[in-house]
XYZ file of C-alpha atoms in Angstrom:
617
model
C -34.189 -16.620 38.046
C -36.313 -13.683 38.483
C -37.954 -12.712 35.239
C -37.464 -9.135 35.458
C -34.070 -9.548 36.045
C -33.624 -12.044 33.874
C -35.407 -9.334 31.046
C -33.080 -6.556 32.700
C -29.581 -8.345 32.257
C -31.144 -9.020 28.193
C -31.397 -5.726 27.578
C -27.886 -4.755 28.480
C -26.634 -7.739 26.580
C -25.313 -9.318 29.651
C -25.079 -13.132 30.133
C -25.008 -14.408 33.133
C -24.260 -17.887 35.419
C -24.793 -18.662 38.782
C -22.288 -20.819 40.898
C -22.864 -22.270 44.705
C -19.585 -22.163 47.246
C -18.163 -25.185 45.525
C -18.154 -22.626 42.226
C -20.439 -25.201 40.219
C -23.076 -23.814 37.788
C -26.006 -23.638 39.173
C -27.853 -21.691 36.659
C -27.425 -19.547 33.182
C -28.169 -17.555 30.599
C -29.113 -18.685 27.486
C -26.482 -17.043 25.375
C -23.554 -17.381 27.714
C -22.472 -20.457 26.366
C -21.286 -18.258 23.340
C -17.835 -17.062 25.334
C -17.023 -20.827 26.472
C -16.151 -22.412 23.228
C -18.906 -24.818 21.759
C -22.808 -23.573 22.208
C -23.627 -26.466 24.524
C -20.251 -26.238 26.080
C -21.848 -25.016 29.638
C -23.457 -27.579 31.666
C -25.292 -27.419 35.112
C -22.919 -28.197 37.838
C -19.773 -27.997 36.158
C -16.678 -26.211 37.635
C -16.929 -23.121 35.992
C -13.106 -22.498 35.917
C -12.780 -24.851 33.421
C -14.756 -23.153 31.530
C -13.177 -19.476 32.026
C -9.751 -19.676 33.337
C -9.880 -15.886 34.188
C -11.702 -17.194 36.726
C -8.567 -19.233 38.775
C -8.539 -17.798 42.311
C -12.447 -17.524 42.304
C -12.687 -19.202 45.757
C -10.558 -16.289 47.009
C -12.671 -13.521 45.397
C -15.877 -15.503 46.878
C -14.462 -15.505 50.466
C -14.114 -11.931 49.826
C -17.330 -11.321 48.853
C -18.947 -13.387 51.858
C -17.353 -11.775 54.424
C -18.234 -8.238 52.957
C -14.624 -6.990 52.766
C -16.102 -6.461 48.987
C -18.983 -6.195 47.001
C -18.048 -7.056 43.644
C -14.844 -7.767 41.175
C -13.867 -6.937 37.610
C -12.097 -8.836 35.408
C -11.210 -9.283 31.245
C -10.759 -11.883 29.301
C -10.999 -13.302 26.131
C -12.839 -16.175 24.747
C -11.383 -19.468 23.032
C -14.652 -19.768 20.713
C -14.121 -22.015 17.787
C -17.355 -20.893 15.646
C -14.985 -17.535 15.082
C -11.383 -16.865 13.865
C -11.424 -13.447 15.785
C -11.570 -13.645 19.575
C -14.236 -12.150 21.852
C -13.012 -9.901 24.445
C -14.930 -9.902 27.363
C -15.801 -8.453 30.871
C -16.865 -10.191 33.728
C -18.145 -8.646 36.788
C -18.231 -11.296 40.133
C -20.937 -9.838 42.471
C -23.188 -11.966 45.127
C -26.565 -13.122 44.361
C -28.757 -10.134 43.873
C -32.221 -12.146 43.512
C -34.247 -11.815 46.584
C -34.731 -15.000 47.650
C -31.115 -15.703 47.010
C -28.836 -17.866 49.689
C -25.938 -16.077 50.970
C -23.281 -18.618 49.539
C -23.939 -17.896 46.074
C -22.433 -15.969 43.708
C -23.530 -14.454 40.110
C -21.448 -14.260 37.141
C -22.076 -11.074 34.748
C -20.671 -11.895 31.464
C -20.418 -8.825 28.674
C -19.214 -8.489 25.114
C -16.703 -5.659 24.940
C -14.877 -7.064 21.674
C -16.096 -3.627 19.391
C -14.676 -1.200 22.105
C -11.817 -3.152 22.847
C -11.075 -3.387 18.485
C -11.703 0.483 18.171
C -9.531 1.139 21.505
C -6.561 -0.901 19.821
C -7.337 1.163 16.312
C -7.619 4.341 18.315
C -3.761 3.118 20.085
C -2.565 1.923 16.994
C -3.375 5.251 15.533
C -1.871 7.306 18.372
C 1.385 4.992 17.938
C 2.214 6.141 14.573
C 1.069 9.370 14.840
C 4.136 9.791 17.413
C 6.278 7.911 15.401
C 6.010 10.206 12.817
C 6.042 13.012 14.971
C 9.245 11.657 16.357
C 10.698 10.995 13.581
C 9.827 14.568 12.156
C 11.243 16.459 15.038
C 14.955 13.998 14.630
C 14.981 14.247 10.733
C 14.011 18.339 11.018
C 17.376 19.464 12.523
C 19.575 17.084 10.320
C 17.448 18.600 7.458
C 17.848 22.501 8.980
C 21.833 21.440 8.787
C 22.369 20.650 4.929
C 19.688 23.015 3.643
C 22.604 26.125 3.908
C 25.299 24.163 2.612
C 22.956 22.591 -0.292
C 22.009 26.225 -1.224
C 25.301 26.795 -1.940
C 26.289 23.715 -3.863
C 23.188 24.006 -5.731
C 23.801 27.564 -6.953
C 27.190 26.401 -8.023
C 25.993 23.478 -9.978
C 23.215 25.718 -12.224
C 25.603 28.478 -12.497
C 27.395 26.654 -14.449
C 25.348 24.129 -15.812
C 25.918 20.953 -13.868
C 22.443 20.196 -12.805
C 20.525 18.039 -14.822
C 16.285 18.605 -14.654
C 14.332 15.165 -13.833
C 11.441 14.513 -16.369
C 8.603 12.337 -14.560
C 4.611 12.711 -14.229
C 3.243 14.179 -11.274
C -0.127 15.634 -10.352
C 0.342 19.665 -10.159
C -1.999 20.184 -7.095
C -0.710 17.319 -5.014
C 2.784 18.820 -5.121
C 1.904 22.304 -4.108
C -0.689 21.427 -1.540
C 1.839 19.128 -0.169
C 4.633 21.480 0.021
C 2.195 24.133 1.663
C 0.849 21.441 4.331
C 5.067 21.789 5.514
C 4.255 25.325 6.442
C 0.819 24.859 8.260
C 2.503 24.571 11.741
C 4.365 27.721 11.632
C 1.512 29.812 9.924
C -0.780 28.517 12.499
C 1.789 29.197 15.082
C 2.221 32.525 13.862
C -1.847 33.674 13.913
C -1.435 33.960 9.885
C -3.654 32.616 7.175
C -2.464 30.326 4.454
C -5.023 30.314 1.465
C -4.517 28.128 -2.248
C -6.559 29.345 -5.215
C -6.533 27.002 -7.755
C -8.074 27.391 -11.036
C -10.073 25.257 -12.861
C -8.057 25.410 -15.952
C -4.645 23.943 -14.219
C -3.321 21.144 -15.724
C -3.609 17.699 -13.410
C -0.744 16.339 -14.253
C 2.149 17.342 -15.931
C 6.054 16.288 -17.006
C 8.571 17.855 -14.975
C 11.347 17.810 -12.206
C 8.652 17.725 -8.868
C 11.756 18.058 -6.764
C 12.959 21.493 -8.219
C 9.992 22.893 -8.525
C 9.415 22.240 -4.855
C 12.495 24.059 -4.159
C 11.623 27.256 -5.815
C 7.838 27.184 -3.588
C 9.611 26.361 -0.665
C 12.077 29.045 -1.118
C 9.807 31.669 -1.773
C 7.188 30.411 0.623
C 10.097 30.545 3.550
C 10.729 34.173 2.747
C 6.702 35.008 2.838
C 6.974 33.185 6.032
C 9.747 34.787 7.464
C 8.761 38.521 6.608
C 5.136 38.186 7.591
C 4.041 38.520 11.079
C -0.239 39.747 10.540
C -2.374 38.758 7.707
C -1.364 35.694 5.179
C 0.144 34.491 2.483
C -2.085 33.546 -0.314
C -0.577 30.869 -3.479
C -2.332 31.157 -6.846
C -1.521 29.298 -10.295
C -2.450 30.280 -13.891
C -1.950 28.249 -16.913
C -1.426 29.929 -20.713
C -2.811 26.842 -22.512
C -1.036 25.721 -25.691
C -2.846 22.550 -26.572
C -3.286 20.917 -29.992
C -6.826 18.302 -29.496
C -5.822 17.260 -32.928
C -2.111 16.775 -32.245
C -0.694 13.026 -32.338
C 1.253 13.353 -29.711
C 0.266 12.735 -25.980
C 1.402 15.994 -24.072
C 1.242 19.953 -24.813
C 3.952 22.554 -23.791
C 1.867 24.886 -20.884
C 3.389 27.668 -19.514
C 2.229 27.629 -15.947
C 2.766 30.710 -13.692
C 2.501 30.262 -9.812
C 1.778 33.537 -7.500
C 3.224 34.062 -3.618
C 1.636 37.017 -2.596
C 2.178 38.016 0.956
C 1.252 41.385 4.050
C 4.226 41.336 5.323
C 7.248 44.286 5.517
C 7.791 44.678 1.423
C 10.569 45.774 -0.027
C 11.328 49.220 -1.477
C 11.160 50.053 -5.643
C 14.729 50.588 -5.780
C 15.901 47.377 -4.156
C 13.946 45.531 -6.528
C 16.197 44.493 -9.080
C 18.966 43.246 -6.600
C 16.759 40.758 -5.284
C 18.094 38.003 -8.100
C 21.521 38.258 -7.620
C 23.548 36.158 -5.343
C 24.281 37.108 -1.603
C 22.078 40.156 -2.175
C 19.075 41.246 0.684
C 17.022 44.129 0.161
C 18.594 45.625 3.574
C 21.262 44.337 5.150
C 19.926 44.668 8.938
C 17.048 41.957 6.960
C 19.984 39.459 7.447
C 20.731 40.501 11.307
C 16.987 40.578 12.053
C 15.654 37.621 10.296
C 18.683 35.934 8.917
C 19.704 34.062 5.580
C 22.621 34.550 3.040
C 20.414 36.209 -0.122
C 21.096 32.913 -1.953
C 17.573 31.613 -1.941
C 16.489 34.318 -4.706
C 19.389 33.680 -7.026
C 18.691 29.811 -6.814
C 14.936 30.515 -7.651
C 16.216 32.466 -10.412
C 18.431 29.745 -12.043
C 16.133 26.979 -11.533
C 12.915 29.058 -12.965
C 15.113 29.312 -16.037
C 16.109 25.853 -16.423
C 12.274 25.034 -16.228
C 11.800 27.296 -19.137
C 10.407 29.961 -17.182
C 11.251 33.430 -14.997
C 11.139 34.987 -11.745
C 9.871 38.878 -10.695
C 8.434 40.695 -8.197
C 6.224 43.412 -7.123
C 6.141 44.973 -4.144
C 5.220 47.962 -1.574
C 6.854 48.723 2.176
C 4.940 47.615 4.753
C 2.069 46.417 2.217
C 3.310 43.221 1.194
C 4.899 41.751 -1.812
C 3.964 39.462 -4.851
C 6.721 37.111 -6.410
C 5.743 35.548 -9.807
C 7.564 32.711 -11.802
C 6.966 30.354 -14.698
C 8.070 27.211 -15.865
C 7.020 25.809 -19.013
C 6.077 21.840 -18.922
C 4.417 19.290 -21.019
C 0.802 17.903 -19.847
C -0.396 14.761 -19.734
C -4.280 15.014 -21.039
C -6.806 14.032 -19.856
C -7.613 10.038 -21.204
C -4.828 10.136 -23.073
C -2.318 6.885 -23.473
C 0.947 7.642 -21.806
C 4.099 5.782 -23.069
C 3.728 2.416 -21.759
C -0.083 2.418 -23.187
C -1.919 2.913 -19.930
C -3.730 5.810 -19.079
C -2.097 7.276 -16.394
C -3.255 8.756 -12.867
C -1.185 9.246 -10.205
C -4.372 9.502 -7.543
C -5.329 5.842 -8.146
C -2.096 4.404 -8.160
C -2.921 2.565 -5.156
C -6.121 1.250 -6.762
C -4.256 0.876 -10.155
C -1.611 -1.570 -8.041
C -3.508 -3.528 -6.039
C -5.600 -5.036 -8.772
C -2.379 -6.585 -10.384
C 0.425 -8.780 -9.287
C 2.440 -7.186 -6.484
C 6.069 -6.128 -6.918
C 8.567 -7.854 -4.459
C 10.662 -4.876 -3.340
C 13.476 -4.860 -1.061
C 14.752 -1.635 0.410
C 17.961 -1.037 1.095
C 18.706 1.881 3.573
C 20.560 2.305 7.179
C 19.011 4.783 8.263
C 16.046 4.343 10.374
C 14.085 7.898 9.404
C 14.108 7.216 6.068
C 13.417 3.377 5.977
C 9.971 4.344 7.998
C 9.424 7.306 5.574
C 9.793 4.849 2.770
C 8.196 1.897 4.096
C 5.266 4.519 4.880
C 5.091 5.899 1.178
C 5.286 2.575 -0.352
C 2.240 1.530 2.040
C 0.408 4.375 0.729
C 0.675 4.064 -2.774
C -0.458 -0.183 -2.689
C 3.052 -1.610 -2.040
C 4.816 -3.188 0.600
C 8.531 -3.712 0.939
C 11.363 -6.016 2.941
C 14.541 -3.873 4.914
C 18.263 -4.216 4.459
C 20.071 -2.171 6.402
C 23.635 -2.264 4.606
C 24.953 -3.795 1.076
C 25.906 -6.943 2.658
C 22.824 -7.919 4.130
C 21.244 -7.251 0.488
C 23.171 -9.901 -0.672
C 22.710 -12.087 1.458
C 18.776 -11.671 1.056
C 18.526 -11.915 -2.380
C 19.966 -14.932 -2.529
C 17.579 -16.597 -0.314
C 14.179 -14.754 -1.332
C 12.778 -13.531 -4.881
C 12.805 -9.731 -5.244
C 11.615 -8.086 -8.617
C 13.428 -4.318 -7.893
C 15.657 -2.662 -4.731
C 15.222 0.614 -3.723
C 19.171 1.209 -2.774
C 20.736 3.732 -0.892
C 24.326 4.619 -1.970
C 25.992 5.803 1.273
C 25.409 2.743 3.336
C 27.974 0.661 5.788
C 29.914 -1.845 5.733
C 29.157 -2.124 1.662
C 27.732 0.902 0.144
C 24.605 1.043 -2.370
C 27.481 1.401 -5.706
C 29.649 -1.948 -4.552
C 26.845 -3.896 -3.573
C 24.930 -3.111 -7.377
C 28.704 -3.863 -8.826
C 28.748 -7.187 -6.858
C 25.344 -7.976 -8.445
C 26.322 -7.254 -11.863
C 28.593 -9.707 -11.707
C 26.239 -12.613 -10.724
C 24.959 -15.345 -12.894
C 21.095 -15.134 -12.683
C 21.306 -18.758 -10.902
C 22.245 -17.187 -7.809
C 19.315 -15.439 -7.541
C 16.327 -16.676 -5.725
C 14.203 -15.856 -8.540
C 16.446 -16.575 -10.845
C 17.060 -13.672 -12.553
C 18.377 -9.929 -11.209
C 16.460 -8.181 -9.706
C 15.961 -4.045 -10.809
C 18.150 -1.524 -8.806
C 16.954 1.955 -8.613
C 19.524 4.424 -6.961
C 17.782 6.706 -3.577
C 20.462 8.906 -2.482
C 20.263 12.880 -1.549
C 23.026 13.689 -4.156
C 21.299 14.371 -6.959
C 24.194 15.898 -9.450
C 24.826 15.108 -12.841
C 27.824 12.851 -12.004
C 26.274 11.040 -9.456
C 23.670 10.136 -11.127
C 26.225 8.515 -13.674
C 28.328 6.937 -11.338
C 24.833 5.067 -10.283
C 23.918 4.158 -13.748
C 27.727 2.804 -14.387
C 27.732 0.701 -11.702
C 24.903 -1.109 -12.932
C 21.756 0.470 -11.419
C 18.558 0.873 -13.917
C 17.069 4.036 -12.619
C 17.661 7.060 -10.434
C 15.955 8.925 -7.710
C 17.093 11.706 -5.802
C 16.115 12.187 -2.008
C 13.590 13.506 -0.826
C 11.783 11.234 -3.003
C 7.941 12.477 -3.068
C 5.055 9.833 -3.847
C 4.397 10.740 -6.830
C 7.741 10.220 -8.273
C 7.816 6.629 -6.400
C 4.392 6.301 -8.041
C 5.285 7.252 -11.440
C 8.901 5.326 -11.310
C 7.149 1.597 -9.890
C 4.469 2.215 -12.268
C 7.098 2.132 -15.293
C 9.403 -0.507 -13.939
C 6.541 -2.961 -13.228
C 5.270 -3.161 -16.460
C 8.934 -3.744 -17.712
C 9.124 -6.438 -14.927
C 5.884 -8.248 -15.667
C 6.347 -8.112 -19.348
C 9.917 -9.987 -18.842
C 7.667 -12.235 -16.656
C 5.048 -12.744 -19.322
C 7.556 -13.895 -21.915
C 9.069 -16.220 -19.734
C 6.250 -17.902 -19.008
C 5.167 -17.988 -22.315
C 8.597 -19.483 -23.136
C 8.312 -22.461 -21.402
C 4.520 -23.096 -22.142
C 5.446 -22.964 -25.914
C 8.484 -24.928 -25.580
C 6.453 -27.716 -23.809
C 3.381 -27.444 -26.071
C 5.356 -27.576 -28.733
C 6.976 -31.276 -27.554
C 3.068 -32.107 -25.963
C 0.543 -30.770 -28.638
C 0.079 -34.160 -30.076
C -0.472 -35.909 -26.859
C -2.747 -33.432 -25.477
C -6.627 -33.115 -25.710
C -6.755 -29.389 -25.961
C -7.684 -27.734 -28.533
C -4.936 -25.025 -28.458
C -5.747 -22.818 -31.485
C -9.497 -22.207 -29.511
C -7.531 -21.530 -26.451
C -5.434 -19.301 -28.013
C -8.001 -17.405 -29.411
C -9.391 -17.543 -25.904
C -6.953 -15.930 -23.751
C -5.451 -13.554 -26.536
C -2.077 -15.670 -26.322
C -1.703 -14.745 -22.778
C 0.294 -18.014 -21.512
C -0.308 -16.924 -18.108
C -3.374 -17.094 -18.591
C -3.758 -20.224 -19.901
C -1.966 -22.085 -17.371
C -4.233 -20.682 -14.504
C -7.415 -21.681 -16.613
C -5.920 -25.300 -16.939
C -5.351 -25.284 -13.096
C -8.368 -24.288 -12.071
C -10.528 -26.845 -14.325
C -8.426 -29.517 -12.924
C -9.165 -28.524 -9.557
C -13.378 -28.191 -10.830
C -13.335 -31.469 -12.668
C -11.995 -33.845 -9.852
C -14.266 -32.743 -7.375
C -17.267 -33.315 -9.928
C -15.554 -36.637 -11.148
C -15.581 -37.876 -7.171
C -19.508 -36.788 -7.485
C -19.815 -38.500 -10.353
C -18.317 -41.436 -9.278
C -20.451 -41.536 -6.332
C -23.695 -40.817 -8.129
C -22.929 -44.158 -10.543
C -22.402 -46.263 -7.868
C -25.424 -45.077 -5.788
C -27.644 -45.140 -9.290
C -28.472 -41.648 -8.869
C -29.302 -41.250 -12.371
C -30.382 -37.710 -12.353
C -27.155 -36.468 -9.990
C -25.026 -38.311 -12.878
C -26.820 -36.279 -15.289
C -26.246 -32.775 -14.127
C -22.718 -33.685 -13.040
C -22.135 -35.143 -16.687
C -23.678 -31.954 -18.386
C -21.587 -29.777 -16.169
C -18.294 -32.025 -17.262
C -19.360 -30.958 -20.452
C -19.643 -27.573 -20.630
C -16.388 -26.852 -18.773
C -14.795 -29.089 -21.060
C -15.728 -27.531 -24.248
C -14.997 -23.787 -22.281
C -11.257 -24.593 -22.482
C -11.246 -26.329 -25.764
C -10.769 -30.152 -23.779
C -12.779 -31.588 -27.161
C -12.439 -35.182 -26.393
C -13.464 -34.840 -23.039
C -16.823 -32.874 -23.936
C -17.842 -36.131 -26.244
C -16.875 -38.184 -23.343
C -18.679 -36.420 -21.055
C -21.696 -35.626 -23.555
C -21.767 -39.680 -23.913
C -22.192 -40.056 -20.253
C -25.125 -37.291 -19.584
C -26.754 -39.227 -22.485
C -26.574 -42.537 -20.650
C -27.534 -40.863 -17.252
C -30.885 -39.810 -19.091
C -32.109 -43.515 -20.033
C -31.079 -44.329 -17.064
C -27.774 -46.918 -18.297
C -24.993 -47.989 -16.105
C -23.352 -50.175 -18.658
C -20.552 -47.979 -19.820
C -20.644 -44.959 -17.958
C -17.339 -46.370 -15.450
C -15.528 -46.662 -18.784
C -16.460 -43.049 -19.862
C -15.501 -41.794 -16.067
C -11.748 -43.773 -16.586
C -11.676 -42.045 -20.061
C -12.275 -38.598 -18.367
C -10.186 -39.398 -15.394
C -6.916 -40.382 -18.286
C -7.488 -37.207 -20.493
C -7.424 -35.033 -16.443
C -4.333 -36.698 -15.782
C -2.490 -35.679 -19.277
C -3.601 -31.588 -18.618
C -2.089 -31.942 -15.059
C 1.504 -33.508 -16.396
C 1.299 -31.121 -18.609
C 0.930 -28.165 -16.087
C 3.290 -30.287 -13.920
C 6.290 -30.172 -17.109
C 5.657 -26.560 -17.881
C 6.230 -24.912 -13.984
């Protein structure tokens, strides 16, 4: 082929054959063979449609070509390599000969790697896809959501009035909540030309103890009304702490009052109005409710919940300056590197990192409604876990029996067999019926979140309770606690049955248990996946071994002897680290006589570690 060409085609990274009327090869590039399988797959006067079926019909697209009704054709495929596990998508461009002294009935092949643009196209789809899932399912949850916020206002004013509503108490990180609950607004300010600016201090506690759910309420509230009211300028959030921290104290969390700011330019309200702000079904104005709408309830909830958090609500504010509304709430916070309850150190921003460097959970969740399973299933995801679906109480049942699950995320309103009879049902099981053997732990997900509900889950048998709309954090926080409760039932289990059976095997085993004890800190776990893997290390250095004696490969035996050795005496396997110490001594003078007899002795004490690991699964 023509050099130039040749060095042309090269610097695209184009490969290329050339195929006569009978579509045999007649010549290629060096690096085609790449996208046909094997390297020396293409040979000289082969059919090349054996070689790239995207190429069936070629005799059609060559007529073409010859008769001028076309100049050239484009086609995709992808290869079969087998020195890959990832295909190769490729293009392939059938034009005639373009080399001057070509003959008129032949045809060149241009083949082209397009595998990274066709991987980032499928990321950038992939992308788009659940970017308009979410969308969609945004726009179908936001009008159920507009529905029940009214007629939750009022309930929820009802309950604090008089006591009824009971605070949550979980860890969550402070600026997360708020910037999450002012990323809900960003449409609408944007819509609205407004700015939307968060100050927040150095000083503000990270992470703190508290009900993230209520506290949401109150910002949302208030941040609707800034909304609402403001048509130029912004709204700007701010948060303070009054610190009231004891270094020296024993205990791992100080009270902080923490006061939060919502200061907007929009109409105001008048001096005199002030004070009726707080009080339920009360507006400033009553034309405020036939021009912008609302009930006045949102101000007298803020107030009631502000109070249950140990804080207070006010306000200041100017006609057609703008207004400022302040409130407190008084929580404990978590310290920096201090031990939280269960003995970790606890950070809700590296959960996912925190989770995916110990064993996973198996978590089933059990909800019929499609929104809220992909919500879930979307959290879960981003926080390092991954979770199976059940879309009613009787399919639950019928999963658990069939695969292991460590914890359910149920839903209570549910068909065909609600979240509260399908937990009753599994109460009543023996742990045989299980597939792991044991129950699994139920933690209630359901939007009513009063005091009696959240008894009537914990009667029926459920461990823990979450109220909708459950916020990472809390789902953090919550499968942070239960894990550790789950793998510590796990541990002792374990460590159960490898007691039980070293107890009955101690004598007849060569282990040295007391070293491996002291080894893996009596972590039986542990122990049992050391003993695994040295089986697994010694009989592929025993078949060495083996093969080194019989070949007289004296210094092979050696190093595969010393190595015997010293993996030995790492898990405290004393009798076969003389053995093999006996055999590396042969192997350097160079003796035969008696090393098959050490090999057998090595091969007997391997056998009595793996029925042992055999007894104890």
């Amino acid at each position: 082929m023509n050099l130039l060409l040749t060095e042309l085609l090269s610097k695209c990274c184009i490969e290329y054959l050339i195929v006569d009327e009978n579509l045999k090869i007649l010549e290629k590039s060096f690096g085609v063979s790449r996208f046909a399988g094997l390297p020396d797959a293409i040979k000289l006067y082969q059919d090349v449609r054996i070689l790239f079926p995207e190429l069936e019909g070629l005799e059609d697209i060559f007529n073409t070509i010859k008769e001028g009704r076309k100049n050239s054709f484009e086609l995709k495929g992808i290869s079969r390599s087998q020195s890959t596990d990832s295909p190769l998508y490729i293009d392939i461009n059938v034009i005639k000969n373009i080399q001057e002294d070509s003959i008129s009935n032949q045809l060149m092949i241009l083949v082209k790697d397009s595998t990274e643009r066709m991987v980032l196209e499928q990321s950038l789809f992939q992308g788009t896809n659940e970017a308009n899932l979410l969308l969609r399912n945004l726009k179908a949850s936001k009008q159920y959501i507009d529905q029940i916020l009214s007629s939750m206002a009022d309930a929820l004013l009802v309950t604090t009035l008089s006591g009824k509503l009971e605070l949550e108490e979980q860890p969550f990180a402070l600026p997360n909540c708020i910037k999450e609950t002012l990323s809900l607004f960003a449409p609408k300010v944007k819509e609205k030309g407004l700015k939307l600016t968060f100050i927040d201090k150095p000083e503000v506690p990270t992470m703190i103890l508290g009900d993230i759910t209520r506290l949401r309420q109150v910002l949302i509230n208030l941040l609707s009304n800034a909304l609402k009211f403001t048509e130029t300028g912004g709204i700007e959030v701010s948060v303070i702490t009054r610190k009231n921290r004891d270094i020296h104290s024993p205990a791992a969390t100080n009270t902080d009052e923490i006061q939060f700011t919502i200061e907007d330019t929009g109409i105001g309200i008048a001096r005199d109005r002030l004070d009726r702000l707080f009080q339920a079904f009360s507006q400033a104005d009553s034309s405020i409710a036939r021009q912008y709408g609302g009930t006045g309830l949102g101000l007298a909830i803020c107030k009631q919940l502000c109070e249950l958090m140990g804080g207070k609500i006010w306000v200041e504010s100017e006609p057609g300056i703008g207004s400022k509304f302040y409130f407190t709430i008084t929580a404990p916070v978590i310290l920096e590197g201090v031990v939280s309850q269960e003995g970790k150190i606890r950070n809700v921003a590296d959960d996912a990192e925190i989770d995916a460097s110990k064993p996973q959970l198996r978590i089933l969740l059990a909800e019929d409604n499609l929104v809220n399973q992909k919500i879930a299933l979307k959290q879960l995801q981003s926080i390092g876990y991954k979770a199976d679906v059940a879309n009613n109480g009787k399919e639950v049942l019928e999963i658990i029996k069939k695969n292991p699950y460590d914890l359910i995320f149920m839903d209570c309103q549910m068909p065909i067999l609600d979240g509260i009879e399908t937990t009753k049902e599994i109460r009543l099981w023996e742990d045989n019926l299980f597939a792991s053997h044991r129950r699994p732990i139920v933690i209630a997900m359901t939007a009513n979140a009063m005091k009696e509900d959240k008894k009537m889950c914990l009667d029926a048998g459920m461990d823990d309770f979450l109220s909708k709309p459950v916020f990472k954090e809390q789902l953090a926080a919550t499968l942070e606690h239960w894990s550790q409760f789950i793998f510590k039932i796990q541990s002792e289990k374990l460590t159960e049955q490898a007691v039980s059976v070293i107890e009955a095997d101690l004598l007849e085993l060569p282990i040295d248990w007391e070293y491996l004890h002291q080894l893996s800190e009596n972590n039986a776990e542990f122990e049992l996946e050391l003993l695994q893997i040295f089986i697994e290390d010694t009989q592929s250095h025993l078949a060495i071994t083996k093969a080194a004696i019989a070949a007289n490969d004296f210094p092979k035996l050696a190093r595969e002897a010393h190595h015997l050795k010293g993996a030995s005496a790492n898990i405290g396997a004393r009798k076969m680290h003389l053995a093999a110490d006996k055999l590396e001594k042969l192997a350097h003078h160079q003796e035969r006589r008696g090393t098959n007899i050490l090999v057998s002795e090595l091969e007997e004490f391997l056998n009595c570690i793996q029925d042992f690991l055999r007894r104890s699964q």
